[in-house]
Amino acid sequence: MSTRRAMAEDSAPVSDLDLLEAESIHILREVAAQFANPVLLYSIGKDSSVLLHLAMKAFYPAPPPFPLLHVDTGWKFREMIAFRDRRARELGLRLLVHINPEGLARGINPLDHGSALHTDIMKTQGLRQALDAHRFDAAIGGARRDEEAVRAKERVFSLRAPGHGWEPRRQRPELWRLYNGRMAQGETMRVFPLSNWTELDVWRYIAREGIPVVPLYFARPRPVVERNGLLLMVDDDRLRIGPEEIVRERMVRFRTLGCYPLTGAIVSEAATLEAIIAEMAESRSSERQGRAIDHDQSGSMEKKKREGYF
Amino acid sequence: MALPDSGPSARGLLRFLTCGSVDDGKSSLIGRLLFEARAIMDDQMAKLDRDSRKHGTTGAAPDLALLVDGLQAEREQGITIDVAYRFFGTPRRKFIVADTPGHEQYTRNMATGASTADLAIILVDARKRLLPQTFRHSRIAALLGIRHVVLAVNKMDLVGYDQAVFEAIRAAYAPLAQGLGFRSVESIPVSALNGCNIAGAPASTMPWYQGVTLLPYLETVDITPAAPGPFRMPVQHVIRVAPDFRGYAGTIAGGTVAPGDSVVVLPSGRASRVGRIVTMAGDLPRAGAGQAVTLTLADDVDIARGDLLASAESPPEFADQLAADLVWMAETPLLPGRRYLLRVGTSETGVAITALKHEIDIATGEPRAARALAMNAIGRVTLGLDRAIPFDPYESCRETGGFILIDRESGDVLAAGMIRHALRRASNIAWQGFSVDRAARARLKGHQGAAIWFTGLSGSGKSTLADRLDRALVREGCHTYVLDGDNIRHGLNRDLGFTEADRVENIRRVAEVARLFVDAGLIVIVSFISPFRADRAMARSLFEPGRFFEVFVDTPLEECERRDPKGLYAKARAGKLPNFTGIDQPYEPPETPELRIMTGELSPEAGAERLLGLLRGGGILP
């Protein structure tokens, strides 16, 4: 509430977080106004938590005028799924969950098929299926420009050709606060309200607003095994521990959350928001370092985006 | 790093733009800023080392420029092809950097980056002095409303850190900067490659420079506008919650707002007062530019997305013909006469470019004649809008003066534009006096305003009926006026003849006059032959539903000709009166009039009574 008072006295947003919040709310309202059937892609992570909080603010006292969609892979941390269902219930929002049924039938998994194939089939193809099935014309995502070099050039309203592919050359100039949602037949839009946020902004905002996040972000003793340079948490018995591997209890937390066999933990003592923010200010490695998928090929984010990844 | 999120020591935000070509060391400068602000992580640095060996141009040292290159294609070509956004921060400010390329697409990309930037860093290669591109970049920055500039004279290491070189460049830039009206210009000699004068204390390599270094300057430069301007808020979205909450959501584009403030809704011109400023964290006592809020109003007014809420004391201008500067961004050139969609704030309007006044030579600022604008060209145009829109000149408010042109079919953004001024201010006064609205006039007069439009052949009895109706209404205490064809042709329309084009204009003028009178609260009785359906439909379209009553005075031609009160049919039959309705010009009878009066069966008095009944039923009379 101290923020509100400061704003009121100066009659303008005073802090960078106020301005980022206002920009994101503006974008969410543009989506509601310009599209017939938008959806918010809820991936359960901290960025999704911030996005959801902003959506609650943008339309207050009404609920957000769009449902949440989670594209599940069957390999998310159990705590993520529990958190997802609890939040949707608490906020009274409609939550759609989609798992690629063909991928499921074929038993696609990150352990046998590798991160690239698993991600393509369960995430990219799964997302495309869900968007097509519900005929969503706009999908709101929590991606940020600071995550990756290719994302730095991404628009807030990112036009996707029929089939969801991203054509860098077809992206439209975005000026002022004018976001253009007009599309030709078959085209869809991906919208990124958190484009101008950094990881540190996200955590400072979570702390300021008291936004609930999955407990996996906070350090705790967890059973982990070291594999391919990543510290993997043994979230269930599907991980198949090799004869050379040793499962150890270590004080770890996660900077990003995805499929548990693909998401590396970091050794950390940061068990509170304040400690996380302090750790991040001192951190010397970037957020997506723990994501196996980014390192499979050089320039791999651009490739994935062209194929319809977020 | 403790970052207070509010209060006087809260971290601020600066959006800036970097202009220059790859050769000026622009990417290196941004890379260096990120590096100095400790925004480069260890794994990114390791990747940079790998990439530097593969693509770099700096030998053994890491090529910081590679940090800011994005797409695979451009990395291989060694150029950037789009606007990329970078982020870094210090305890004092968060920075959002729009990095725009300096090559052939520069105008389009730079304009995009500049539209949201508060400050531009104009990069100059110390060896090359001021180049035409320096002028271009400065001019585009000024055109898009950037008021603060840093002239970063880079590569000082390659001129032996020579003070004379820096001073000469600074002196050469001064007249240009002055001509473009920048509010502040700071010149700093730097070496991005060696990190000189980027952060911290002035570099020992240039002891003659004791000014501020780049990063501390960016942390402290004052970008608050001289005046906050009057309140403006384009309505994005209407939030309704049963049973009776109705809020107008939007981002404040200018000024401040507080409960109780008088506001006007445009284009309708309705006036009201702000009720509450609603947010999830509680109602606010005041809100200002840049805040995303939800307002309620004291009165029940009809407001939709695209409307503009504005200060009633200082309302915006209102016009349908505008002079604007366009930055053309599409591969297909601008051709005058084409129709597009114009979006300003949250409203969209059909628009035609009615004239291309001139192209602006970006290097010199001089106008030159042009018949089309190609991609990356800038020109001054005249816009003819389908309806009048509220706006402010761009220099007063970016959000209510900046617009994009959209292709109707593909939805692509074709151009960005800055409204400079209105060309026809007639409608500028339309909002005036709207503080006395229609409801107030109706209260005063005791009835609603409406137009009763009599159509029928010459001699059918329109004037007689109009006269009886007028008398009956006045008897009831109504405020009326009769617009009669013959009378109007003696005054307002005396320049018009009887060709088809003139008849159309004749009806248009009468319809507009009738509308003004109805706005003023009168019951207007129009008595005009008005033979064409299209013209009557046009007249009807000027009025709100329920305010226009078409009355067909249905008398057969033979009967009219028999009566012939003015001897006109005789003249027409004799060929002395060309284009006479019913004789050598057709009369198109109404298909669905509000009332049809057969004069052969109904006396004028009885007809007038029927009309009074119609007006009572329509809520015009109490």
CSV table of N, CA and C in Angstrom, one decimal, chain B residues 473-551:
chain,number,residue,atom,x,y,z
B,473,LEU,N,-48.7,22.1,-33.1
B,473,LEU,CA,-47.6,21.9,-32.2
B,473,LEU,C,-47.4,23.1,-31.3
B,474,VAL,N,-47.5,24.3,-32.0
B,474,VAL,CA,-47.3,25.5,-31.2
B,474,VAL,C,-48.4,25.7,-30.2
B,475,ARG,N,-49.6,25.3,-30.6
B,475,ARG,CA,-50.7,25.3,-29.6
B,475,ARG,C,-50.4,24.4,-28.4
B,476,GLU,N,-49.6,23.4,-28.6
B,476,GLU,CA,-49.2,22.5,-27.5
B,476,GLU,C,-48.1,23.0,-26.7
B,477,GLY,N,-47.5,24.2,-27.1
B,477,GLY,CA,-46.4,24.8,-26.4
B,477,GLY,C,-45.1,24.3,-26.9
B,478,CYS,N,-45.0,23.7,-28.1
B,478,CYS,CA,-43.8,23.2,-28.6
B,478,CYS,C,-43.0,24.2,-29.3
B,479,HIS,N,-41.7,24.0,-29.4
B,479,HIS,CA,-40.8,24.9,-30.1
B,479,HIS,C,-40.5,24.2,-31.5
B,480,THR,N,-40.9,25.0,-32.5
B,480,THR,CA,-40.9,24.3,-33.9
B,480,THR,C,-40.2,25.3,-34.9
B,481,TYR,N,-39.9,24.7,-36.0
B,481,TYR,CA,-39.5,25.5,-37.2
B,481,TYR,C,-39.8,24.8,-38.5
B,482,VAL,N,-40.2,25.5,-39.5
B,482,VAL,CA,-40.5,24.9,-40.8
B,482,VAL,C,-39.4,25.2,-41.8
B,483,LEU,N,-38.9,24.2,-42.4
B,483,LEU,CA,-38.0,24.4,-43.5
B,483,LEU,C,-38.7,24.1,-44.8
B,484,ASP,N,-39.0,25.1,-45.6
B,484,ASP,CA,-39.8,24.9,-46.8
B,484,ASP,C,-38.9,25.0,-48.0
B,485,GLY,N,-39.1,24.1,-49.0
B,485,GLY,CA,-38.3,24.0,-50.2
B,485,GLY,C,-38.1,25.4,-50.9
B,486,ASP,N,-39.3,26.0,-51.1
B,486,ASP,CA,-39.2,27.3,-51.9
B,486,ASP,C,-38.5,28.3,-51.1
B,487,ASN,N,-38.8,28.4,-49.8
B,487,ASN,CA,-38.1,29.5,-49.0
B,487,ASN,C,-36.6,29.3,-48.9
B,488,ILE,N,-36.2,28.0,-48.7
B,488,ILE,CA,-34.7,27.8,-48.6
B,488,ILE,C,-34.0,28.1,-49.9
B,489,ARG,N,-34.7,27.9,-51.0
B,489,ARG,CA,-34.1,28.2,-52.3
B,489,ARG,C,-33.9,29.7,-52.5
B,490,HIS,N,-34.7,30.5,-51.8
B,490,HIS,CA,-34.5,31.9,-51.9
B,490,HIS,C,-33.3,32.4,-51.1
B,491,GLY,N,-32.8,31.6,-50.2
B,491,GLY,CA,-31.7,32.1,-49.3
B,491,GLY,C,-30.5,31.1,-49.4
B,492,LEU,N,-30.4,30.2,-48.4
B,492,LEU,CA,-29.3,29.3,-48.3
B,492,LEU,C,-28.9,28.6,-49.6
B,493,ASN,N,-29.9,28.2,-50.3
B,493,ASN,CA,-29.6,27.4,-51.5
B,493,ASN,C,-29.9,28.1,-52.8
B,494,ARG,N,-29.8,29.5,-52.8
B,494,ARG,CA,-30.1,30.2,-54.0
B,494,ARG,C,-29.1,30.0,-55.1
B,495,ASP,N,-27.9,29.4,-54.8
B,495,ASP,CA,-26.9,29.2,-55.8
B,495,ASP,C,-27.1,27.8,-56.5
B,496,LEU,N,-28.1,27.1,-56.1
B,496,LEU,CA,-28.3,25.7,-56.6
B,496,LEU,C,-29.4,25.8,-57.7
B,497,GLY,N,-29.2,25.0,-58.7
B,497,GLY,CA,-30.2,24.8,-59.8
B,497,GLY,C,-31.0,23.6,-59.6
B,498,PHE,N,-31.5,22.9,-60.7
B,498,PHE,CA,-32.3,21.8,-60.6
B,498,PHE,C,-31.7,20.5,-61.3
B,499,THR,N,-30.4,20.5,-61.5
B,499,THR,CA,-29.8,19.3,-62.1
B,499,THR,C,-29.8,18.3,-60.9
B,500,GLU,N,-29.5,17.1,-61.3
B,500,GLU,CA,-29.5,16.0,-60.3
B,500,GLU,C,-28.5,16.3,-59.2
B,501,ALA,N,-27.3,16.8,-59.6
B,501,ALA,CA,-26.2,17.1,-58.6
B,501,ALA,C,-26.7,18.2,-57.7
B,502,ASP,N,-27.3,19.2,-58.2
B,502,ASP,CA,-27.8,20.3,-57.4
B,502,ASP,C,-28.9,19.9,-56.4
B,503,ARG,N,-29.7,19.0,-56.9
B,503,ARG,CA,-30.8,18.5,-56.0
B,503,ARG,C,-30.2,17.7,-54.8
B,504,VAL,N,-29.2,16.9,-55.1
B,504,VAL,CA,-28.5,16.2,-54.0
B,504,VAL,C,-28.0,17.2,-53.0
B,505,GLU,N,-27.3,18.2,-53.5
B,505,GLU,CA,-26.7,19.2,-52.6
B,505,GLU,C,-27.8,20.0,-51.8
B,506,ASN,N,-28.8,20.2,-52.5
B,506,ASN,CA,-30.0,20.9,-51.9
B,506,ASN,C,-30.5,20.1,-50.7
B,507,ILE,N,-30.7,18.8,-50.9
B,507,ILE,CA,-31.2,18.0,-49.8
B,507,ILE,C,-30.1,17.9,-48.7
B,508,ARG,N,-28.9,17.8,-49.1
B,508,ARG,CA,-27.8,17.6,-48.0
B,508,ARG,C,-27.8,18.9,-47.1
B,509,ARG,N,-27.9,20.0,-47.7
B,509,ARG,CA,-27.8,21.2,-46.9
B,509,ARG,C,-29.0,21.3,-46.0
B,510,VAL,N,-30.2,21.0,-46.5
B,510,VAL,CA,-31.4,21.1,-45.7
B,510,VAL,C,-31.3,20.1,-44.6
B,511,ALA,N,-30.8,18.9,-44.9
B,511,ALA,CA,-30.7,17.9,-43.8
B,511,ALA,C,-29.8,18.3,-42.7
B,512,GLU,N,-28.7,18.9,-43.1
B,512,GLU,CA,-27.7,19.4,-42.1
B,512,GLU,C,-28.3,20.5,-41.2
B,513,VAL,N,-29.0,21.4,-41.9
B,513,VAL,CA,-29.7,22.5,-41.1
B,513,VAL,C,-30.7,21.9,-40.2
B,514,ALA,N,-31.5,20.9,-40.7
B,514,ALA,CA,-32.5,20.3,-39.8
B,514,ALA,C,-31.8,19.6,-38.6
B,515,ARG,N,-30.7,19.0,-38.9
B,515,ARG,CA,-30.0,18.3,-37.8
B,515,ARG,C,-29.5,19.3,-36.7
B,516,LEU,N,-29.0,20.5,-37.1
B,516,LEU,CA,-28.6,21.5,-36.2
B,516,LEU,C,-29.8,21.9,-35.3
B,517,PHE,N,-30.9,22.1,-36.0
B,517,PHE,CA,-32.1,22.6,-35.2
B,517,PHE,C,-32.6,21.5,-34.3
B,518,VAL,N,-32.5,20.3,-34.7
B,518,VAL,CA,-32.9,19.2,-33.8
B,518,VAL,C,-32.0,19.1,-32.6
B,519,ASP,N,-30.7,19.3,-32.9
B,519,ASP,CA,-29.7,19.3,-31.8
B,519,ASP,C,-30.1,20.4,-30.8
B,520,ALA,N,-30.6,21.5,-31.4
B,520,ALA,CA,-30.9,22.7,-30.5
B,520,ALA,C,-32.2,22.4,-29.8
B,521,GLY,N,-32.9,21.3,-30.0
B,521,GLY,CA,-34.0,20.9,-29.3
B,521,GLY,C,-35.4,21.2,-30.0
B,522,LEU,N,-35.3,21.7,-31.2
B,522,LEU,CA,-36.5,22.0,-31.9
B,522,LEU,C,-37.2,20.8,-32.6
B,523,ILE,N,-38.5,21.0,-32.8
B,523,ILE,CA,-39.2,20.0,-33.7
B,523,ILE,C,-39.2,20.7,-35.1
B,524,VAL,N,-38.4,20.1,-36.0
B,524,VAL,CA,-38.2,20.7,-37.3
B,524,VAL,C,-39.1,20.0,-38.3
B,525,ILE,N,-39.9,20.8,-39.1
B,525,ILE,CA,-40.8,20.3,-40.1
B,525,ILE,C,-40.2,20.6,-41.5
B,526,VAL,N,-39.8,19.6,-42.2
B,526,VAL,CA,-39.1,19.8,-43.5
B,526,VAL,C,-40.1,19.5,-44.6
B,527,SER,N,-40.3,20.4,-45.5
B,527,SER,CA,-41.3,20.2,-46.6
B,527,SER,C,-40.5,20.3,-47.9
B,528,PHE,N,-40.1,19.2,-48.4
B,528,PHE,CA,-39.3,19.2,-49.6
B,528,PHE,C,-39.8,18.1,-50.5
B,529,ILE,N,-39.8,18.3,-51.8
B,529,ILE,CA,-40.2,17.2,-52.7
B,529,ILE,C,-39.3,16.0,-52.5
B,530,SER,N,-37.9,16.2,-52.4
B,530,SER,CA,-36.9,15.2,-52.1
B,530,SER,C,-37.3,13.9,-52.8
B,531,PRO,N,-37.1,13.9,-54.2
B,531,PRO,CA,-37.7,12.8,-55.0
B,531,PRO,C,-36.8,11.5,-54.9
B,532,PHE,N,-35.6,11.5,-54.4
B,532,PHE,CA,-34.7,10.3,-54.5
B,532,PHE,C,-34.6,9.7,-53.1
B,533,ARG,N,-34.8,8.3,-53.2
B,533,ARG,CA,-34.7,7.5,-51.9
B,533,ARG,C,-33.3,7.7,-51.3
B,534,ALA,N,-32.2,7.7,-52.1
B,534,ALA,CA,-30.9,7.7,-51.6
B,534,ALA,C,-30.7,9.0,-50.8
B,535,ASP,N,-31.2,10.1,-51.3
B,535,ASP,CA,-31.0,11.4,-50.6
B,535,ASP,C,-31.8,11.4,-49.2
B,536,ARG,N,-33.0,10.8,-49.3
B,536,ARG,CA,-33.7,10.8,-48.0
B,536,ARG,C,-33.1,9.8,-47.0
B,537,ALA,N,-32.5,8.8,-47.5
B,537,ALA,CA,-31.7,7.9,-46.7
B,537,ALA,C,-30.5,8.6,-46.0
B,538,MET,N,-29.9,9.4,-46.9
B,538,MET,CA,-28.7,10.2,-46.4
B,538,MET,C,-29.2,11.1,-45.2
B,539,ALA,N,-30.3,11.8,-45.5
B,539,ALA,CA,-30.9,12.7,-44.5
B,539,ALA,C,-31.2,11.9,-43.2
B,540,ARG,N,-31.8,10.8,-43.3
B,540,ARG,CA,-32.1,10.0,-42.2
B,540,ARG,C,-30.9,9.6,-41.4
B,541,SER,N,-29.8,9.3,-42.1
B,541,SER,CA,-28.6,8.8,-41.5
B,541,SER,C,-27.9,9.9,-40.6
B,542,LEU,N,-28.3,11.1,-40.7
B,542,LEU,CA,-27.7,12.2,-39.9
B,542,LEU,C,-28.4,12.2,-38.5
B,543,PHE,N,-29.5,11.5,-38.3
B,543,PHE,CA,-30.2,11.5,-37.1
B,543,PHE,C,-30.1,10.2,-36.3
B,544,GLU,N,-30.3,10.4,-35.0
B,544,GLU,CA,-30.3,9.1,-34.2
B,544,GLU,C,-31.6,8.4,-34.5
B,545,PRO,N,-31.7,7.1,-34.3
B,545,PRO,CA,-32.9,6.4,-34.5
B,545,PRO,C,-34.0,7.0,-33.7
B,546,GLY,N,-35.2,7.1,-34.3
B,546,GLY,CA,-36.3,7.6,-33.5
B,546,GLY,C,-36.5,9.1,-33.5
B,547,ARG,N,-35.5,9.8,-34.2
B,547,ARG,CA,-35.6,11.3,-34.3
B,547,ARG,C,-36.0,11.8,-35.7
B,548,PHE,N,-36.2,10.9,-36.6
B,548,PHE,CA,-36.4,11.3,-38.0
B,548,PHE,C,-37.7,10.6,-38.4
B,549,PHE,N,-38.7,11.4,-38.8
B,549,PHE,CA,-40.0,10.8,-39.2
B,549,PHE,C,-40.2,11.1,-40.7
B,550,GLU,N,-40.2,10.1,-41.5
B,550,GLU,CA,-40.4,10.4,-43.0
B,550,GLU,C,-41.9,10.2,-43.2
B,551,VAL,N,-42.5,11.3,-43.8
B,551,VAL,CA,-43.9,11.3,-44.0
B,551,VAL,C,-44.2,11.4,-45.5
